[in-house]
mmCIF file of C-alpha atoms and ligand atoms in Angstrom:
data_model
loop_
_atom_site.group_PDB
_atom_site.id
_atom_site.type_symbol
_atom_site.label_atom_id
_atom_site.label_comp_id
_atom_site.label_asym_id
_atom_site.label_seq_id
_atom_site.Cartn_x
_atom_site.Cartn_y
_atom_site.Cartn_z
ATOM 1 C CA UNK P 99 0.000 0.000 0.000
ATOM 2 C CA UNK P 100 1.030 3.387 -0.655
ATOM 3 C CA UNK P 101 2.431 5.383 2.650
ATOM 4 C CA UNK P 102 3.310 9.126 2.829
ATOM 5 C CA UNK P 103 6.749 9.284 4.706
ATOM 6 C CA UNK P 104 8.580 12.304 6.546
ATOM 7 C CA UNK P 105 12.029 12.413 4.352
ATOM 8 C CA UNK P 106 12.954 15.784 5.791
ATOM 9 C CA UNK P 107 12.004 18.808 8.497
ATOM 10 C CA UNK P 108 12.827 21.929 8.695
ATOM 11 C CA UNK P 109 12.182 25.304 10.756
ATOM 12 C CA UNK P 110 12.351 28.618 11.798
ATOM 13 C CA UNK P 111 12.138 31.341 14.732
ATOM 14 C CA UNK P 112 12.117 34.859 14.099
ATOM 15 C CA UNK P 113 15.337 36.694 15.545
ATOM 16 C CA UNK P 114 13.204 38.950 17.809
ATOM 17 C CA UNK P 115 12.927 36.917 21.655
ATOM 18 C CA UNK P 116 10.646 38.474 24.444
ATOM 19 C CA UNK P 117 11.134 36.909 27.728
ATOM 20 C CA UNK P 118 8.596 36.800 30.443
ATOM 21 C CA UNK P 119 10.020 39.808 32.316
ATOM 22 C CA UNK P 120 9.650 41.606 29.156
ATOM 23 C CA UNK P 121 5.675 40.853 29.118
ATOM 24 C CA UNK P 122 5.660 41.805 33.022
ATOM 25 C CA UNK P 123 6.531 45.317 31.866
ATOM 26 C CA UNK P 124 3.299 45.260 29.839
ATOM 27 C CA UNK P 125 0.891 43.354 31.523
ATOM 28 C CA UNK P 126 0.199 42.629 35.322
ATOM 29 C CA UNK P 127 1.989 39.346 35.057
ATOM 30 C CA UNK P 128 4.936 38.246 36.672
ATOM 31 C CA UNK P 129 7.708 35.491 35.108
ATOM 32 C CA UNK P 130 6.701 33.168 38.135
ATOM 33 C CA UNK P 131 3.071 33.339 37.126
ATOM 34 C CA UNK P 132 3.875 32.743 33.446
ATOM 35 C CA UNK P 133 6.193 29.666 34.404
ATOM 36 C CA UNK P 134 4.100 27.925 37.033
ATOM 37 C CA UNK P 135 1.267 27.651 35.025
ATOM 38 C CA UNK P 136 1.925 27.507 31.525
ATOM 39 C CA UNK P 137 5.976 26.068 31.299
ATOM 40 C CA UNK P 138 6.995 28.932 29.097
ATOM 41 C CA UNK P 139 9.860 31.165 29.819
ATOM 42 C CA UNK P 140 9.946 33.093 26.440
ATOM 43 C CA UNK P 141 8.874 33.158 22.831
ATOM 44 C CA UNK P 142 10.011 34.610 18.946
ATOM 45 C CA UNK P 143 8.236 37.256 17.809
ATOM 46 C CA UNK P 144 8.613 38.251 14.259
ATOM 47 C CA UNK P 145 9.642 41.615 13.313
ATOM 48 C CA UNK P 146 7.538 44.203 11.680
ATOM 49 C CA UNK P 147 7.415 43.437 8.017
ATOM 50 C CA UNK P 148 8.330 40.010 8.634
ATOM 51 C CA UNK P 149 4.985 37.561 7.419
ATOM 52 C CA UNK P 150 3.672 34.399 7.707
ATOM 53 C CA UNK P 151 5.186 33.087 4.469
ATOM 54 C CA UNK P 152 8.986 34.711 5.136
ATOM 55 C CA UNK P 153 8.926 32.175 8.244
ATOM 56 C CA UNK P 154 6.923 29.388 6.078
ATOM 57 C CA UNK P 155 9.558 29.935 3.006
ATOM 58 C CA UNK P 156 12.909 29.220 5.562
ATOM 59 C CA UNK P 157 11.251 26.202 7.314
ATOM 60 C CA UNK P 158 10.592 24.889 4.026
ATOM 61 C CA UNK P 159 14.029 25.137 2.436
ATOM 62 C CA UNK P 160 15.459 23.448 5.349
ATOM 63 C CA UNK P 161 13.125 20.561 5.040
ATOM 64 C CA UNK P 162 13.438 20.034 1.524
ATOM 65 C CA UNK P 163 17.226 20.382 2.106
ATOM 66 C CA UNK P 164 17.379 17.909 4.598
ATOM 67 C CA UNK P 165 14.983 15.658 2.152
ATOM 68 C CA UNK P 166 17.775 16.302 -0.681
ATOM 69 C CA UNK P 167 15.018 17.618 -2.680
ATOM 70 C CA UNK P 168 14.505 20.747 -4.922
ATOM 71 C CA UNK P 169 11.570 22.646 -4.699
ATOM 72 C CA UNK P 170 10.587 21.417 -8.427
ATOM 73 C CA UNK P 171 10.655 18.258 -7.044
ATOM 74 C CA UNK P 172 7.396 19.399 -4.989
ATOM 75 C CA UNK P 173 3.802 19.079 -6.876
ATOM 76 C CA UNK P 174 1.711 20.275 -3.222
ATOM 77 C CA UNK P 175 2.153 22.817 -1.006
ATOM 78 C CA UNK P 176 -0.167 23.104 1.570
ATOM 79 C CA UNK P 177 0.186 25.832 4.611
ATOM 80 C CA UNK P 178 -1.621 25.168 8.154
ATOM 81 C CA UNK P 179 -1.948 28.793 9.163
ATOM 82 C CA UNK P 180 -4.630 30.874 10.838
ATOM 83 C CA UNK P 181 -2.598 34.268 10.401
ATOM 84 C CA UNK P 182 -1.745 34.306 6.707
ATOM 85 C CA UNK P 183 -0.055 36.967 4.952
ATOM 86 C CA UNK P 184 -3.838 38.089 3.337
ATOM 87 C CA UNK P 185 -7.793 37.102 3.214
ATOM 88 C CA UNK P 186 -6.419 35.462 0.090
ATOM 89 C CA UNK P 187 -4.283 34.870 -1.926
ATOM 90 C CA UNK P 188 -3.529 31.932 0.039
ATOM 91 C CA UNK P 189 -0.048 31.933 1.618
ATOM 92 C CA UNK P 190 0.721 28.609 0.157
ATOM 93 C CA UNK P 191 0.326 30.147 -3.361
ATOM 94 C CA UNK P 192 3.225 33.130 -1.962
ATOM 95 C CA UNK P 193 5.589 30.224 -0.452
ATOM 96 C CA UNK P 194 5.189 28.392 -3.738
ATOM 97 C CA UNK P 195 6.550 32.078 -5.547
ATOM 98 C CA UNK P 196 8.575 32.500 -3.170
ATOM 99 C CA UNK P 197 10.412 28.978 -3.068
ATOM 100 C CA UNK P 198 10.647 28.773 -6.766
ATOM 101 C CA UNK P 199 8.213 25.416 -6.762
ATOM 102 C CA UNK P 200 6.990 25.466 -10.373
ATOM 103 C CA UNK P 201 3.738 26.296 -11.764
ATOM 104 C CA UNK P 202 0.898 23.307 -12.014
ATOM 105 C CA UNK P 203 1.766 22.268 -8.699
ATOM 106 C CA UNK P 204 -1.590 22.577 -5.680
ATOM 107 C CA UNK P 205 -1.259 25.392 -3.189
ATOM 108 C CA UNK P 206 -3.557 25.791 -0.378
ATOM 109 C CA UNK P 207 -3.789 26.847 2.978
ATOM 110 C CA UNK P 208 -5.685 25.093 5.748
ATOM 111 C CA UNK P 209 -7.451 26.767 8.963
ATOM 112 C CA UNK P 210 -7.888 24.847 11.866
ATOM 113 C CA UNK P 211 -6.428 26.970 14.159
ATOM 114 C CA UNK P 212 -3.556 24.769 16.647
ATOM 115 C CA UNK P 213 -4.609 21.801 14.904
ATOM 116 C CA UNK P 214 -3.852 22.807 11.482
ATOM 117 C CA UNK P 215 -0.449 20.757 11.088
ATOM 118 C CA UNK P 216 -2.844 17.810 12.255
ATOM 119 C CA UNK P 217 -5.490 18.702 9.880
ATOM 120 C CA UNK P 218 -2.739 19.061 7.275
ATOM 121 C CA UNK P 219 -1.167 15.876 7.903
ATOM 122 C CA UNK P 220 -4.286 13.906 7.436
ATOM 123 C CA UNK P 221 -5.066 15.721 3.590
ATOM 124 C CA UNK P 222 -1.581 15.247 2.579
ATOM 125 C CA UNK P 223 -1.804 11.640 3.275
ATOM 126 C CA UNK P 224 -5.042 11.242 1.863
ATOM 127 C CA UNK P 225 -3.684 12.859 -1.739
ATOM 128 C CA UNK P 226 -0.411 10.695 -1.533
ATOM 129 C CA UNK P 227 -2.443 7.412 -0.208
ATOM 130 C CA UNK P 228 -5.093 8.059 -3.293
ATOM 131 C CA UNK P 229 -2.320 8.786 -5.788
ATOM 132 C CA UNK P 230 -3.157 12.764 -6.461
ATOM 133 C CA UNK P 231 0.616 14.055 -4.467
ATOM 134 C CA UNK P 232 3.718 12.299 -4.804
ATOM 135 C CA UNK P 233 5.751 15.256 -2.991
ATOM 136 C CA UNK P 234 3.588 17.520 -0.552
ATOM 137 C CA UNK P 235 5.308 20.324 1.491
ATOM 138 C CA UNK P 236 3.343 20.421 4.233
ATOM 139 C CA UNK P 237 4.500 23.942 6.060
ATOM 140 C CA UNK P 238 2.581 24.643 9.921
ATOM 141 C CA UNK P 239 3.733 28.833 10.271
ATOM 142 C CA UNK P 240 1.890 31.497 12.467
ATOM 143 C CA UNK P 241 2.587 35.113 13.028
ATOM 144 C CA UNK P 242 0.120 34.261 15.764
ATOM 145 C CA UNK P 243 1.663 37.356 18.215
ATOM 146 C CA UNK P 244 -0.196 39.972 15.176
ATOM 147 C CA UNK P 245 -3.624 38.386 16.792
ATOM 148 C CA UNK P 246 -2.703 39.073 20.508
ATOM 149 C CA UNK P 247 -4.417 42.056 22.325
ATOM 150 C CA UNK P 248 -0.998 43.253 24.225
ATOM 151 C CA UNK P 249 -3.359 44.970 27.303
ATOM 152 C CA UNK P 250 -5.311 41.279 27.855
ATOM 153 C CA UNK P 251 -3.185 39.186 30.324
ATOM 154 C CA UNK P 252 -4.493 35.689 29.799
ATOM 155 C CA UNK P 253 -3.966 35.955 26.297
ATOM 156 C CA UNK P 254 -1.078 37.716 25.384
ATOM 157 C CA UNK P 255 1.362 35.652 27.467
ATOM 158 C CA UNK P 256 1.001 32.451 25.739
ATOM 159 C CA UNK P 257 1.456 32.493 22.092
ATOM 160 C CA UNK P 258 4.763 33.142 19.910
ATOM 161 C CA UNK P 259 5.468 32.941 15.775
ATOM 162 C CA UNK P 260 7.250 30.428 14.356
ATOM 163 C CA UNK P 261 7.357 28.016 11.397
ATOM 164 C CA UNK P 262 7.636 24.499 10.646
ATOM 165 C CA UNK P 263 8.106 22.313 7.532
ATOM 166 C CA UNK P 264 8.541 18.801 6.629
ATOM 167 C CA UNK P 265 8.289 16.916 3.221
ATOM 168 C CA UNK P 266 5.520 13.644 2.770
ATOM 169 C CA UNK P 267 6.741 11.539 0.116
ATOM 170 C CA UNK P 268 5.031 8.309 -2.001
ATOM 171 C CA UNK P 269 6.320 5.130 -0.370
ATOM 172 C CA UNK P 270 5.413 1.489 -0.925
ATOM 173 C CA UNK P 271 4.756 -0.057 2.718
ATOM 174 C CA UNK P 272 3.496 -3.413 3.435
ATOM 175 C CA UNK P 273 0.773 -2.035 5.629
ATOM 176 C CA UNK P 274 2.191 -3.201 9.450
ATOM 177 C CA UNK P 275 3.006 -0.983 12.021
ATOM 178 C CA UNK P 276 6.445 -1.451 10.906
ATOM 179 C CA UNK P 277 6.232 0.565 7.935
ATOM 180 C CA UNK P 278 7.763 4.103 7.793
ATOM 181 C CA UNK P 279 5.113 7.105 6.964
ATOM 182 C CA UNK P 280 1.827 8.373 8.475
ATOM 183 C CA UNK P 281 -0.040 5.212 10.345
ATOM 184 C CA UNK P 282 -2.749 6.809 11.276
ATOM 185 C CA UNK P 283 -4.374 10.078 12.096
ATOM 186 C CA UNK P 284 -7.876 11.237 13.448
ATOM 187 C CA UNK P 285 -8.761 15.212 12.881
ATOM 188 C CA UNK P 286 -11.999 16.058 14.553
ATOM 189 C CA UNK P 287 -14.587 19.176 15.408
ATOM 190 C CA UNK P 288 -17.154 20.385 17.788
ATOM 191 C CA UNK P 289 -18.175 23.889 16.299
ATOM 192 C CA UNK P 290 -20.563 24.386 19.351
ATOM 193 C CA UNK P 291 -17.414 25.621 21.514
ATOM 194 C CA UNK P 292 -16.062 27.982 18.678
ATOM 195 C CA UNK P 293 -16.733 30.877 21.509
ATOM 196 C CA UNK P 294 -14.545 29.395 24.063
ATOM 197 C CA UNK P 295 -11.230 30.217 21.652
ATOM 198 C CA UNK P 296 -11.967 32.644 18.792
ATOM 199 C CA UNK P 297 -11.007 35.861 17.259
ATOM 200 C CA UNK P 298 -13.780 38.901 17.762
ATOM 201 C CA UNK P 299 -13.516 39.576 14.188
ATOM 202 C CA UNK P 300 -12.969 38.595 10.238
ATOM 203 C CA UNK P 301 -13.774 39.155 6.700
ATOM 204 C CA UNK P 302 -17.713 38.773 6.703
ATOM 205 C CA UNK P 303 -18.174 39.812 10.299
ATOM 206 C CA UNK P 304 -16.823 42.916 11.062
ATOM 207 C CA UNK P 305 -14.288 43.672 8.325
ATOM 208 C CA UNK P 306 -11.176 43.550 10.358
ATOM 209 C CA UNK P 307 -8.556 40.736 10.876
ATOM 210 C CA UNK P 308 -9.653 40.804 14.941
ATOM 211 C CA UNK P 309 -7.937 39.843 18.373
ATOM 212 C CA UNK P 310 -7.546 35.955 20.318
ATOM 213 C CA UNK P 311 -10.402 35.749 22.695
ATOM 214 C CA UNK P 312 -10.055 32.345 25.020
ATOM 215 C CA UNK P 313 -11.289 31.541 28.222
ATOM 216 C CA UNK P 314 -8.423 29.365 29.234
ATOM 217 C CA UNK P 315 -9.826 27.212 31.927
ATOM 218 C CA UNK P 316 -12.641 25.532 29.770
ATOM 219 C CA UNK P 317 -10.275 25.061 27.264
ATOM 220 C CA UNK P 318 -7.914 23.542 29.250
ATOM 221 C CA UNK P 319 -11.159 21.153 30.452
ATOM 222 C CA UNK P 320 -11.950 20.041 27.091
ATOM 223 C CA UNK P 321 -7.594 19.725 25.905
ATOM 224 C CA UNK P 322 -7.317 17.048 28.044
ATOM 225 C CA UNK P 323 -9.820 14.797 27.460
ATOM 226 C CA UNK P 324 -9.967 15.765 23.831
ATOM 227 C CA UNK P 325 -6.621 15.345 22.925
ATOM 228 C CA UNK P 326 -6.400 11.316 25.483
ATOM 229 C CA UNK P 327 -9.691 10.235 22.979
ATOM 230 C CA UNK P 328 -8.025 10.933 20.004
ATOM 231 C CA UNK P 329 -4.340 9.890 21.103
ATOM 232 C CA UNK P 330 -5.868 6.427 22.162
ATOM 233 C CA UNK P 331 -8.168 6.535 19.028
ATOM 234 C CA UNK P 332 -4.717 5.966 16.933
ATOM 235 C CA UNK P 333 -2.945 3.905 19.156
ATOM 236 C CA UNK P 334 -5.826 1.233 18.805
ATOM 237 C CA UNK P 335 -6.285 1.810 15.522
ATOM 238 C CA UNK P 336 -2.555 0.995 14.701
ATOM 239 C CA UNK P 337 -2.465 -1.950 17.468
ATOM 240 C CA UNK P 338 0.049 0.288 19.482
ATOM 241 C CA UNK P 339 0.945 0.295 23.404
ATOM 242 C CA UNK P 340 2.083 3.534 24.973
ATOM 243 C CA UNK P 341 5.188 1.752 25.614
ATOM 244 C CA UNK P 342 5.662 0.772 21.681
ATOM 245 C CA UNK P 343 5.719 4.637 21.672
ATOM 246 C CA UNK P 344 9.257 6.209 20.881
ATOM 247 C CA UNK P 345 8.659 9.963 21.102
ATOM 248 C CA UNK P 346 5.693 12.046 21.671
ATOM 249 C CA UNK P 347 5.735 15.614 20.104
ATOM 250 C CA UNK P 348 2.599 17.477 20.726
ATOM 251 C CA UNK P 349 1.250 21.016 20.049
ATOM 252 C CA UNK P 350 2.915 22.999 22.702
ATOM 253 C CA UNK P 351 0.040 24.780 24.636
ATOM 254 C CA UNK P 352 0.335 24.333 28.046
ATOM 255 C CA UNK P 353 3.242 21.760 29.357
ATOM 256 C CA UNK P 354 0.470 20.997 32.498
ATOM 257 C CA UNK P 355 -1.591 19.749 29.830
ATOM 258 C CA UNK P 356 0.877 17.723 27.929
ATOM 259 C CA UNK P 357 2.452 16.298 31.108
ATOM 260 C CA UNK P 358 -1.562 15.361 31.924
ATOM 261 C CA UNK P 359 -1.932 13.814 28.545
ATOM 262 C CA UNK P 360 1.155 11.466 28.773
ATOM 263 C CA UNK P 361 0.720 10.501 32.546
ATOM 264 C CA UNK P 362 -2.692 9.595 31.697
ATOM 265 C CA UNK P 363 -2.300 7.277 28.592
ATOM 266 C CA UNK P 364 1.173 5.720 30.096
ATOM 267 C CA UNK P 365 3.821 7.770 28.256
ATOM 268 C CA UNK P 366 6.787 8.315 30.125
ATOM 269 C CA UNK P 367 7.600 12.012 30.944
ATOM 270 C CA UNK P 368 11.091 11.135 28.897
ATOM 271 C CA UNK P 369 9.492 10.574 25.930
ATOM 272 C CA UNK P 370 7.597 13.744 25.720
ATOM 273 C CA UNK P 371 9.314 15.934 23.288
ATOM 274 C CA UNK P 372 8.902 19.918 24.719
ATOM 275 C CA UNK P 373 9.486 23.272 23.089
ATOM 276 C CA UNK P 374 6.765 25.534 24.972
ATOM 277 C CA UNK P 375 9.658 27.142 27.620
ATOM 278 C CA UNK P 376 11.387 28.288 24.502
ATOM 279 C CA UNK P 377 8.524 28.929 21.877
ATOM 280 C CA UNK P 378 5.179 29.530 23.673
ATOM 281 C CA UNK P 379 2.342 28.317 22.048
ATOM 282 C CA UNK P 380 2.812 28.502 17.861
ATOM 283 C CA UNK P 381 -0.173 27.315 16.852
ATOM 284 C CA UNK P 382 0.064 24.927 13.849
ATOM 285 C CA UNK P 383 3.174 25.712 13.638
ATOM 286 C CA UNK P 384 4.013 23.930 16.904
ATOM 287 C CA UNK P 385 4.353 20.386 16.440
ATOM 288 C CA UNK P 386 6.702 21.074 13.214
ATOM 289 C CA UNK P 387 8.791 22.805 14.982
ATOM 290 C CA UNK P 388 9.228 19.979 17.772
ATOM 291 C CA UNK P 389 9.214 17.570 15.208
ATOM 292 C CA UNK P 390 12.345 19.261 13.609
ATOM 293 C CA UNK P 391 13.833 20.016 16.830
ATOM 294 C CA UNK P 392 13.756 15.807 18.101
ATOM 295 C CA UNK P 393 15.402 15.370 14.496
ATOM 296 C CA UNK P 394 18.043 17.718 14.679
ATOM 297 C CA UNK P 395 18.906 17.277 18.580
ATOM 298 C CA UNK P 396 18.812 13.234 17.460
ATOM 299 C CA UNK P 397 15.503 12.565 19.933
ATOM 300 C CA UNK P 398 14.073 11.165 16.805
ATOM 301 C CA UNK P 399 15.443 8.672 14.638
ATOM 302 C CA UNK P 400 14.608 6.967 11.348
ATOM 303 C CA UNK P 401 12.367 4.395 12.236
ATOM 304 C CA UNK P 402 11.107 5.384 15.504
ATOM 305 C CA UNK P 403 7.433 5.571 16.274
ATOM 306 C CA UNK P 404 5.897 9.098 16.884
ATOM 307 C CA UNK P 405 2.562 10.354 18.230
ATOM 308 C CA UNK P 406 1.588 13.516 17.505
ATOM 309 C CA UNK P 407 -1.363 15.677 18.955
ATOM 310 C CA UNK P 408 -3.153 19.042 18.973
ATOM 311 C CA UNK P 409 -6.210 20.980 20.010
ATOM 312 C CA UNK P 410 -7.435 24.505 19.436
ATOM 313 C CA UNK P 411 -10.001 26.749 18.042
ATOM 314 C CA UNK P 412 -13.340 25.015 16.835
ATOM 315 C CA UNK P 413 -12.686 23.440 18.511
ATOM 316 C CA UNK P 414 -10.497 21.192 16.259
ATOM 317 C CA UNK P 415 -8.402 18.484 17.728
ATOM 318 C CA UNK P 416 -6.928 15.453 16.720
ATOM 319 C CA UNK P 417 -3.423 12.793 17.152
ATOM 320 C CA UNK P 418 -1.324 11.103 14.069
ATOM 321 C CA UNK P 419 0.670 8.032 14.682
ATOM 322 C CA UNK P 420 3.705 7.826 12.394
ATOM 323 C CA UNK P 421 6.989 6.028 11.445
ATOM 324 C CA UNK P 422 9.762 8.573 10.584
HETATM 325 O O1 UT7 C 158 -3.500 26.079 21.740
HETATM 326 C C1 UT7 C 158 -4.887 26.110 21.781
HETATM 327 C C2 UT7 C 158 -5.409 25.489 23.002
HETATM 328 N N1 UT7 C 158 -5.151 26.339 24.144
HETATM 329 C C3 UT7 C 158 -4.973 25.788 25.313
HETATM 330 O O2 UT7 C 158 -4.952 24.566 25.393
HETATM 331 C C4 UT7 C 158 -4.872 26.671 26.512
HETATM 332 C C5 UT7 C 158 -5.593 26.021 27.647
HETATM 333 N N2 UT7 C 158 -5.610 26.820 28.857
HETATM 334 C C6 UT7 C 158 -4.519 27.058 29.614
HETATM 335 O O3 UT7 C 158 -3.422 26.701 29.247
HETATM 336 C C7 UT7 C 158 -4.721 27.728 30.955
HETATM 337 O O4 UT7 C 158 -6.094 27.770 31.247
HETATM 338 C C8 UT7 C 158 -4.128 29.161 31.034
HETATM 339 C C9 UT7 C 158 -2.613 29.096 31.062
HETATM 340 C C10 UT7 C 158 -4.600 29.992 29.856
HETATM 341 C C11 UT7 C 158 -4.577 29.840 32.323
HETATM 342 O O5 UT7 C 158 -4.202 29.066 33.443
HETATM 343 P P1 UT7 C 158 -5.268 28.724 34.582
HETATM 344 O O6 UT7 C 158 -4.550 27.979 35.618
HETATM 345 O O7 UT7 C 158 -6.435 28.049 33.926
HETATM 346 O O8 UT7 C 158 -5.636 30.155 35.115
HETATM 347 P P2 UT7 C 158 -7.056 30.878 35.174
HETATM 348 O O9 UT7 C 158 -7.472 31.305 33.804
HETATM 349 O O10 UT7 C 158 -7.993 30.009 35.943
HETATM 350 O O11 UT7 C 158 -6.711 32.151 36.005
HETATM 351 C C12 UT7 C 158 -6.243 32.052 37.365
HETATM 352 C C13 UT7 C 158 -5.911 33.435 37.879
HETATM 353 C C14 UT7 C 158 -7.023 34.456 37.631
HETATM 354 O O12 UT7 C 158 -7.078 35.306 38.748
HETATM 355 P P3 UT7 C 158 -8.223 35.125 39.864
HETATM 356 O O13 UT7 C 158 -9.519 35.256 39.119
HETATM 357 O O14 UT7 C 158 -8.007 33.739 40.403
HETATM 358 O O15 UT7 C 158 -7.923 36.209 40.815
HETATM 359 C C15 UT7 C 158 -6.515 35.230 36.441
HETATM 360 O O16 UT7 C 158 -6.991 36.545 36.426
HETATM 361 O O17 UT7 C 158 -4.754 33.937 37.230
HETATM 362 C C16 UT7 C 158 -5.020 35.241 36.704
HETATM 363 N N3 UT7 C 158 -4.237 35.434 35.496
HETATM 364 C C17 UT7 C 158 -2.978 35.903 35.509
HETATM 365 N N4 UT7 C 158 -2.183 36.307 36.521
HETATM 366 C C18 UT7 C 158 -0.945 36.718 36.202
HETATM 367 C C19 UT7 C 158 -4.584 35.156 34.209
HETATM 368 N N5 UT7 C 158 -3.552 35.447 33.386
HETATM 369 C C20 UT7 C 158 -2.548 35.910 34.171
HETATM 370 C C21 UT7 C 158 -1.244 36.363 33.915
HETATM 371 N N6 UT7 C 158 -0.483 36.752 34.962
HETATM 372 N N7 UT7 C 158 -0.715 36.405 32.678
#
């Protein structure tokens, strides 16, 4: 059967870093506060004229360099991103200009918010699995800090920008778990919570781009038990033990919540892969990044088994089980 494997990652932070302190110079918030509860310590925070698809372009030649690829070699590029560069075009169609990937090939971006690389994963093996891709760039990149509202506290602390890349590529497997490429992924939605994480504007609303609205405690209710479903869902889908488990890399919003996650489905803390004391929350662009981080710091090896999570606005949420 026909598998989509990882065959490289790359990413990128903007230059820019604002530490906790800096944000308790802002806000009423204090580093302590920021720490305790959430893990993070700082984030990147791209500078002014610096877009969505600047970050998306320099994770992306750094995957396909690591792939040994060329970005003719790519026929789909597909962007998880809920701050693009504009309402459209899409910013997959201005990574594909920018990159040099020729004309012909598919270019689209994908919005489901923190669970967009998720979401992306799942449509990128669905066009390899039914033959329509044979190379997909599939790029998770947020200026997410452009959506913040700098004077709201339980907000503005949390998120950072960031990018993420890898490259999904045709395989033959056999169809065991011992095949390399995407296993299996569930993406799901519940639209009935969209006002528990949202932004107060858009488009066909109000006209304007608007600002992150969450209230972070039901959230947090709904990550956890979202997040163990679908994590579970894949693991018995696959025929997969927590312990068969090599590395988990999931979104990076809250480490309390990830450290929840693992204890309950029997992960050891070890084998949680985590980027949130450096990056703050990214978004979609969040597990990429981790991803290429446990690649390049050697945490994750060809052949190891990886589960990968998320949850966010929608709410959207949903887990991947691969073989890199
Ligand atoms: O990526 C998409 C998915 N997003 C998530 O998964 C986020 C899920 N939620 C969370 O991570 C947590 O709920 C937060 C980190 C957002 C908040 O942590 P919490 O432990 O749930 O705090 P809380 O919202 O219940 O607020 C506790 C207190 C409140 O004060 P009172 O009412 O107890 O006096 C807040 O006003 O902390 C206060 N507070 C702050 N204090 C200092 C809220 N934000 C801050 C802040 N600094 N930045």
């Amino acid at each position: 059967m026909r598998r989509s494997v990882i065959t490289g990652t790359g990413s990128h932070l903007p230059e820019k870093v604002m530490t906790n302190d800096d944000l308790a110079k802002i806000v009423d918030t204090s580093d302590e506060w920021i720490r305790t509860r959430t893990g993070i310590r700082r984030r990147h925070v791209a500078a002014e004229g610096e877009t969505t698809s600047d970050l998306a372009t320099r994770a992306a030649e750094r995957a396909l360099s690591a792939a040994g690829r060329t970005p003719a070699d790519i026929d789909t590029v597909l962007v998880a991103t809920t701050t693009p560069d504009y309402t459209f075009p899409a910013t997959a169609c201005v990574v594909q200009d920018k990159l040099g990937v020729p004309a012909g090939a598919m270019a689209f971006d994908l919005q489901a918010v923190c669970s967009g690389f998720i979401y992306g994963l799942s449509v990128a093996d669905s066009l390899i699995r039914a033959g329509q891709a044979e190379r997909v760039l599939l790029i998770g990149a947020e200026t997410l800090t452009r959506l913040l509202d700098w004077t709201d506290r339980s907000t503005c602390v949390l998120f950072g920008d960031g990018a993420g890349a890898v490259v999904l590529e045709a395989a033959e497997g056999t169809g065991a778990v011992s095949d390399r490429g995407v296993l299996h992924t569930v993406a799901r939605a519940e639209g009935r919570h969209r006002e528990l994480l949202f932004t107060d504007g858009g488009p066909s609303t109000t006209g304007t781009v608007g600002k992150l609205r969450m209230q972070g405690r039901e959230v947090f209710r709904h990550a956890v038990n979202r997040i163990a479903e679908a994590m579970r869902e894949v693991m018995d889908a696959a025929g997969v033990a927590a312990e068969d488990i090599d590395l988990f890399v999931p979104h990076q919003a809250n480490v309390r919540i990830l450290e929840a996650t693992a204890k309950k489905l029997g992960i050891a803390p070890e084998k949680v892969m985590l980027t949130i004391e450096e990056q703050g929350n990214t978004s979609a662009a969040s597990i990429p990044l981790a991803l290429d981080a446990a690649v390049r710091r050697g945490r994750a090896r060809q052949g190891d088994l990886l589960l990968l999570e998320a949850m966010g606005g929608g709410f959207t949420w949903g887990a991947s089980l691969l073989r890199l």
